[in-house]
């Protein structure tokens, strides 16, 4: 009779270890798929897995940028606007043709955009130059946000909310809500290009339909994994990353210990905007058009939700890129399963909101459990 509390205590410790594990959301994702697969077999089909991965990579890059901002105890609501503006800017520069009926009344018609396309259309390395212009625009957005927060001590929520309103409206004004298409193949390949593809059909077929070929390794995957690896090293293996987390835990203590808080905050917001630009580049290339509405709707909910579900704290001081990776993976799988259930967009958003709330409550619980263990 006296030995029964010991197994219970061991079981409780194992449950706490699992809850605090870096791989908790990964295990949750596996359990979620195994639970739903018998009822929604399409979840584990090659076509759906390819679709999940294609949706995952741009979201992962943007969520990584948000992770850095959350790590300092801030939030960046302007990422969607940065995506819209940079995608439109890049597309305008390299588009091969523009319809006068759509763009004749825009402020850029005649000097930056004509019926023959943008100024970099057909130019050697035009795509590279356009991406460089997108990068400069993202850095400017990040500098504005970071300097307002760091130099003027303004709340990140208000600063980035205003930036979201201004830059998203600016993107819509530039093209008068028009989508800029006719992009070069070199640009489109960044969002849709395959490096390694697989085919599961009969080998003797003379002609294989494109829909029967599944992308295994793609350009978006390579770009996203490179960004994730670099971000992981930066956040968890460098002095800069340690200072980011120190600011999130206690800004005053970080300042006293010699951390250049203002510079770190500005750098973090620039990094967030650059990640948004890269994600927007992949979205625009995948959709074969720069769209001023990219990053709108519930996209920001997806970004913040994925980061929080992964384990990044909304209070700052606790973040890992691997957590964000698992959070994005779970979030995309969940979204795919909800769509397979034939739920409306409104119902899907309600479910997403509930899951994000549960993730925030889980963050509080995990923080409390860690404190109890330290004691």
XYZ file of C-alpha atoms in Angstrom:
375
model
C 0.000 0.000 0.000
C 2.833 2.400 0.810
C 4.531 1.894 -2.570
C 1.653 3.278 -4.656
C 2.528 6.994 -4.241
C 5.970 6.430 -5.788
C 4.724 5.286 -9.221
C 2.207 8.117 -9.160
C 4.960 10.611 -8.462
C 7.108 9.118 -11.210
C 4.190 9.238 -13.635
C 3.573 12.873 -12.743
C 7.254 13.710 -13.245
C 7.243 12.031 -16.645
C 4.130 13.974 -17.647
C 5.784 17.219 -16.585
C 8.962 16.274 -18.468
C 6.889 15.676 -21.596
C 5.049 18.973 -21.174
C 8.310 20.883 -20.762
C 10.092 19.036 -23.560
C 11.204 20.932 -26.671
C 9.527 18.185 -28.712
C 6.126 18.430 -26.993
C 4.397 20.076 -29.975
C 6.017 17.549 -32.321
C 4.540 14.700 -30.269
C 1.223 16.556 -30.225
C 1.294 16.858 -34.024
C 1.974 13.143 -34.456
C -0.817 12.266 -32.017
C -3.189 14.667 -33.793
C -2.552 13.074 -37.193
C -2.850 9.513 -35.834
C -6.102 10.434 -34.117
C -7.737 11.947 -37.211
C -6.243 9.731 -39.934
C -8.900 6.966 -39.589
C -11.674 9.550 -40.028
C -9.867 11.810 -42.533
C -7.624 9.487 -44.565
C -6.824 12.272 -47.014
C -4.609 13.826 -44.310
C -1.895 11.245 -44.961
C -2.118 11.143 -48.747
C 0.989 12.287 -50.679
C -0.964 15.125 -52.311
C -2.052 16.561 -48.963
C 1.400 16.177 -47.428
C 2.877 18.119 -50.348
C 0.214 20.790 -49.890
C 0.943 21.010 -46.151
C 4.648 21.488 -46.820
C 4.074 24.114 -49.498
C 1.909 26.097 -47.060
C 4.393 25.624 -44.252
C 7.592 27.189 -45.630
C 6.514 30.838 -46.161
C 4.630 30.830 -42.858
C 7.674 29.423 -41.069
C 9.937 32.230 -42.299
C 7.506 34.960 -41.227
C 6.896 33.235 -37.867
C 10.657 33.102 -37.225
C 10.800 36.887 -37.516
C 7.844 37.189 -35.148
C 9.594 34.834 -32.725
C 12.482 37.277 -32.303
C 10.085 40.137 -31.580
C 8.101 38.060 -29.082
C 11.384 37.072 -27.446
C 12.045 40.697 -26.412
C 8.508 40.998 -25.072
C 7.175 42.860 -28.124
C 4.889 42.103 -31.027
C 5.009 42.988 -34.727
C 1.613 43.578 -36.304
C 3.124 45.104 -39.439
C 4.473 41.890 -40.962
C 1.435 41.469 -43.222
C 1.840 45.029 -44.502
C 5.551 44.422 -45.134
C 4.634 41.333 -47.160
C 2.099 43.267 -49.241
C 4.315 46.269 -49.927
C 7.509 44.368 -50.744
C 5.707 41.860 -52.982
C 4.093 44.684 -54.957
C 7.374 46.577 -55.196
C 9.297 43.559 -56.467
C 6.576 42.614 -58.938
C 6.299 46.147 -60.349
C 10.035 46.252 -61.020
C 10.234 42.965 -62.953
C 6.804 42.451 -64.511
C 6.970 41.858 -68.260
C 3.710 43.622 -69.086
C 0.975 45.625 -67.405
C -2.618 46.164 -68.456
C -3.393 49.896 -68.898
C -7.037 49.243 -68.053
C -5.948 48.112 -64.589
C -2.993 50.374 -63.836
C -3.494 53.557 -65.910
C -4.917 55.410 -62.894
C -2.187 54.345 -60.493
C 0.436 56.872 -59.302
C 3.256 54.726 -60.728
C 1.891 54.473 -64.284
C 4.042 56.000 -66.969
C 7.297 56.353 -65.043
C 7.716 53.142 -63.031
C 5.184 50.906 -64.723
C 4.135 50.897 -68.380
C 2.393 48.532 -70.761
C 5.889 47.164 -71.555
C 6.393 46.213 -67.917
C 8.692 47.416 -65.154
C 12.153 49.008 -65.417
C 13.952 45.718 -64.687
C 11.932 43.578 -67.110
C 14.307 41.606 -69.308
C 17.373 43.116 -67.611
C 20.259 40.814 -66.689
C 20.032 39.948 -62.998
C 16.779 41.907 -62.865
C 15.261 39.456 -60.375
C 18.259 39.858 -58.066
C 17.990 43.645 -58.243
C 14.249 43.484 -57.531
C 14.852 41.281 -54.494
C 17.489 43.767 -53.320
C 14.910 46.564 -53.611
C 12.434 44.479 -51.633
C 15.096 43.946 -48.977
C 15.797 47.683 -48.710
C 12.066 48.392 -48.304
C 11.807 45.759 -45.562
C 14.812 47.199 -43.728
C 13.248 50.673 -43.854
C 9.990 49.327 -42.381
C 11.913 47.516 -39.646
C 14.000 50.594 -38.847
C 10.907 52.752 -38.506
C 9.277 50.262 -36.145
C 12.439 49.573 -34.164
C 13.446 53.206 -33.722
C 9.951 54.216 -32.627
C 9.933 51.457 -29.998
C 13.560 51.780 -28.869
C 14.254 55.509 -29.129
C 10.862 56.920 -28.176
C 9.766 54.132 -25.810
C 6.487 53.714 -27.682
C 4.498 50.474 -27.211
C 5.313 47.954 -29.931
C 1.623 47.148 -30.312
C 0.702 50.739 -31.223
C 3.761 51.352 -33.402
C 3.332 48.228 -35.505
C -0.450 48.647 -35.668
C 0.022 52.105 -37.184
C 2.723 50.754 -39.512
C 0.355 47.995 -40.600
C -2.330 50.542 -41.464
C 0.019 52.913 -43.297
C 2.056 50.423 -45.334
C -0.859 48.174 -46.254
C -2.811 51.223 -47.440
C 0.274 52.431 -49.329
C 0.553 49.088 -51.136
C -3.118 49.278 -52.125
C -2.709 52.886 -53.274
C 0.345 52.130 -55.429
C -1.536 49.642 -57.599
C -5.100 50.730 -56.844
C -5.710 47.206 -55.506
C -4.473 45.623 -58.739
C -2.414 42.421 -58.803
C 0.873 42.699 -60.702
C 1.337 39.543 -62.803
C 3.492 38.513 -65.801
C 6.499 37.827 -63.599
C 9.643 36.183 -65.022
C 10.186 32.436 -64.661
C 13.323 32.932 -62.565
C 11.222 34.691 -59.930
C 8.333 32.225 -60.067
C 10.751 29.330 -59.651
C 11.618 30.599 -56.157
C 8.081 29.834 -55.009
C 7.136 26.869 -57.167
C 10.348 25.259 -58.378
C 11.140 21.629 -57.606
C 14.606 20.302 -56.885
C 13.617 16.700 -56.182
C 10.245 15.190 -57.177
C 8.827 11.697 -56.714
C 6.355 9.566 -58.666
C 4.471 6.614 -57.170
C 2.718 5.331 -60.299
C 3.556 2.583 -62.792
C 6.973 2.953 -64.407
C 5.807 1.757 -67.804
C 3.508 4.739 -68.407
C 4.709 6.689 -71.457
C 3.381 10.050 -70.290
C 3.102 11.008 -66.632
C 0.538 13.613 -65.605
C 2.010 16.547 -63.646
C -0.476 16.030 -60.820
C 0.934 12.536 -60.280
C 4.401 13.941 -59.565
C 4.905 15.091 -55.985
C 7.426 17.707 -54.906
C 9.815 16.376 -52.277
C 12.514 19.059 -52.119
C 11.580 22.531 -53.378
C 13.189 25.943 -53.548
C 10.860 27.319 -50.810
C 11.867 24.400 -48.585
C 15.583 25.067 -49.083
C 15.150 28.811 -48.515
C 13.037 28.267 -45.376
C 15.414 25.697 -43.907
C 18.393 27.986 -44.524
C 16.588 30.862 -42.794
C 15.555 28.579 -39.909
C 19.073 27.244 -39.432
C 20.604 30.729 -39.510
C 17.943 32.023 -37.086
C 18.508 29.070 -34.741
C 22.229 29.757 -34.629
C 21.611 33.478 -34.111
C 19.067 33.098 -31.311
C 20.483 30.136 -29.421
C 24.204 30.128 -30.227
C 25.325 33.763 -30.205
C 25.716 36.657 -27.783
C 23.100 38.553 -29.769
C 20.548 35.817 -29.104
C 21.368 35.754 -25.406
C 20.884 39.506 -25.259
C 17.538 39.240 -27.058
C 16.269 36.778 -24.456
C 17.766 38.842 -21.616
C 15.810 41.903 -22.765
C 12.637 39.829 -22.827
C 13.206 38.521 -19.316
C 14.102 41.865 -17.719
C 14.912 44.938 -19.782
C 16.187 46.976 -16.819
C 18.521 44.202 -15.707
C 19.775 43.837 -19.290
C 20.569 47.560 -19.468
C 22.413 47.454 -16.136
C 24.466 44.464 -17.300
C 25.697 46.429 -20.321
C 23.389 45.193 -23.073
C 22.807 47.830 -25.754
C 19.075 47.430 -25.518
C 18.091 50.022 -28.117
C 20.348 48.555 -30.803
C 19.080 45.050 -30.113
C 15.434 46.133 -30.296
C 15.991 47.950 -33.612
C 17.863 44.943 -35.025
C 15.056 42.598 -33.978
C 12.374 44.644 -35.739
C 14.533 44.866 -38.864
C 14.966 41.088 -38.747
C 11.200 40.644 -38.414
C 10.525 42.835 -41.464
C 13.191 41.039 -43.514
C 11.664 37.656 -42.647
C 8.276 39.023 -43.694
C 9.809 40.139 -46.994
C 11.274 36.689 -47.669
C 7.969 35.045 -46.845
C 6.182 37.527 -49.088
C 8.631 36.788 -51.884
C 7.762 33.082 -51.680
C 4.033 33.838 -51.588
C 4.243 36.193 -54.594
C 6.355 33.714 -56.560
C 3.964 30.889 -55.741
C 0.925 32.943 -56.782
C 2.827 34.357 -59.787
C 1.800 37.901 -58.859
C 2.544 40.681 -56.426
C -0.644 41.328 -54.505
C -1.346 44.333 -52.253
C -3.687 42.131 -50.205
C -1.029 39.541 -49.354
C -0.598 39.130 -45.616
C -4.108 40.382 -44.926
C -7.084 38.691 -43.338
C -6.218 36.208 -40.611
C -2.608 35.750 -41.745
C -1.179 37.581 -38.737
C -3.286 35.344 -36.497
C -1.628 32.352 -38.152
C 1.874 33.767 -37.642
C 1.495 34.681 -33.978
C -0.566 31.572 -33.286
C 2.074 29.262 -34.748
C 4.834 30.906 -32.699
C 2.828 30.766 -29.471
C 1.671 27.178 -30.047
C 5.319 26.209 -30.477
C 6.146 27.521 -27.020
C 7.407 31.081 -27.537
C 6.188 33.178 -24.634
C 4.003 36.219 -25.194
C 5.707 37.763 -22.157
C 9.188 37.574 -23.652
C 12.414 35.919 -22.555
C 11.553 32.428 -23.808
C 11.878 31.425 -27.448
C 13.501 28.848 -29.703
C 13.376 28.520 -33.462
C 12.804 24.764 -33.192
C 9.686 25.512 -31.149
C 8.434 27.785 -33.901
C 9.158 25.092 -36.490
C 7.027 22.563 -34.602
C 4.348 25.190 -33.947
C 4.071 26.054 -37.637
C 3.942 22.370 -38.545
C 1.104 21.710 -36.086
C -0.743 24.841 -37.170
C -0.619 23.975 -40.873
C -1.665 20.366 -40.217
C -4.535 21.612 -38.082
C -5.646 24.066 -40.787
C -5.537 21.289 -43.381
C -7.658 19.004 -41.209
C -10.218 21.753 -40.545
C -10.546 22.399 -44.274
C -11.012 18.659 -44.842
C -13.935 18.774 -42.410
C -15.678 21.208 -44.777
C -15.875 23.930 -42.140
C -16.496 27.497 -43.211
C -13.758 30.130 -42.971
C -15.521 31.664 -39.986
C -15.678 28.351 -38.143
C -12.020 27.670 -38.915
C -11.017 31.062 -37.487
C -13.029 30.375 -34.334
C -11.285 27.049 -33.843
C -7.889 28.661 -34.480
C -8.649 31.348 -31.914
C -9.588 28.730 -29.333
C -6.401 26.773 -29.972
C -4.255 29.904 -29.655
C -5.974 30.667 -26.340
C -5.206 27.131 -25.158
C -1.586 27.615 -26.241
C -1.355 30.832 -24.210
C -2.784 29.039 -21.161
C -0.315 26.220 -21.739
C 2.513 28.761 -21.783
C 1.419 30.029 -18.352
C 1.229 26.460 -17.045
C 4.685 25.546 -18.377
C 6.198 28.698 -16.850
C 4.650 27.858 -13.496
C 5.908 24.271 -13.641
C 9.447 25.449 -14.444
C 9.399 27.813 -11.477
C 8.226 25.049 -9.174
C 11.059 22.802 -10.360
C 13.624 25.506 -9.685
C 12.345 25.797 -6.146
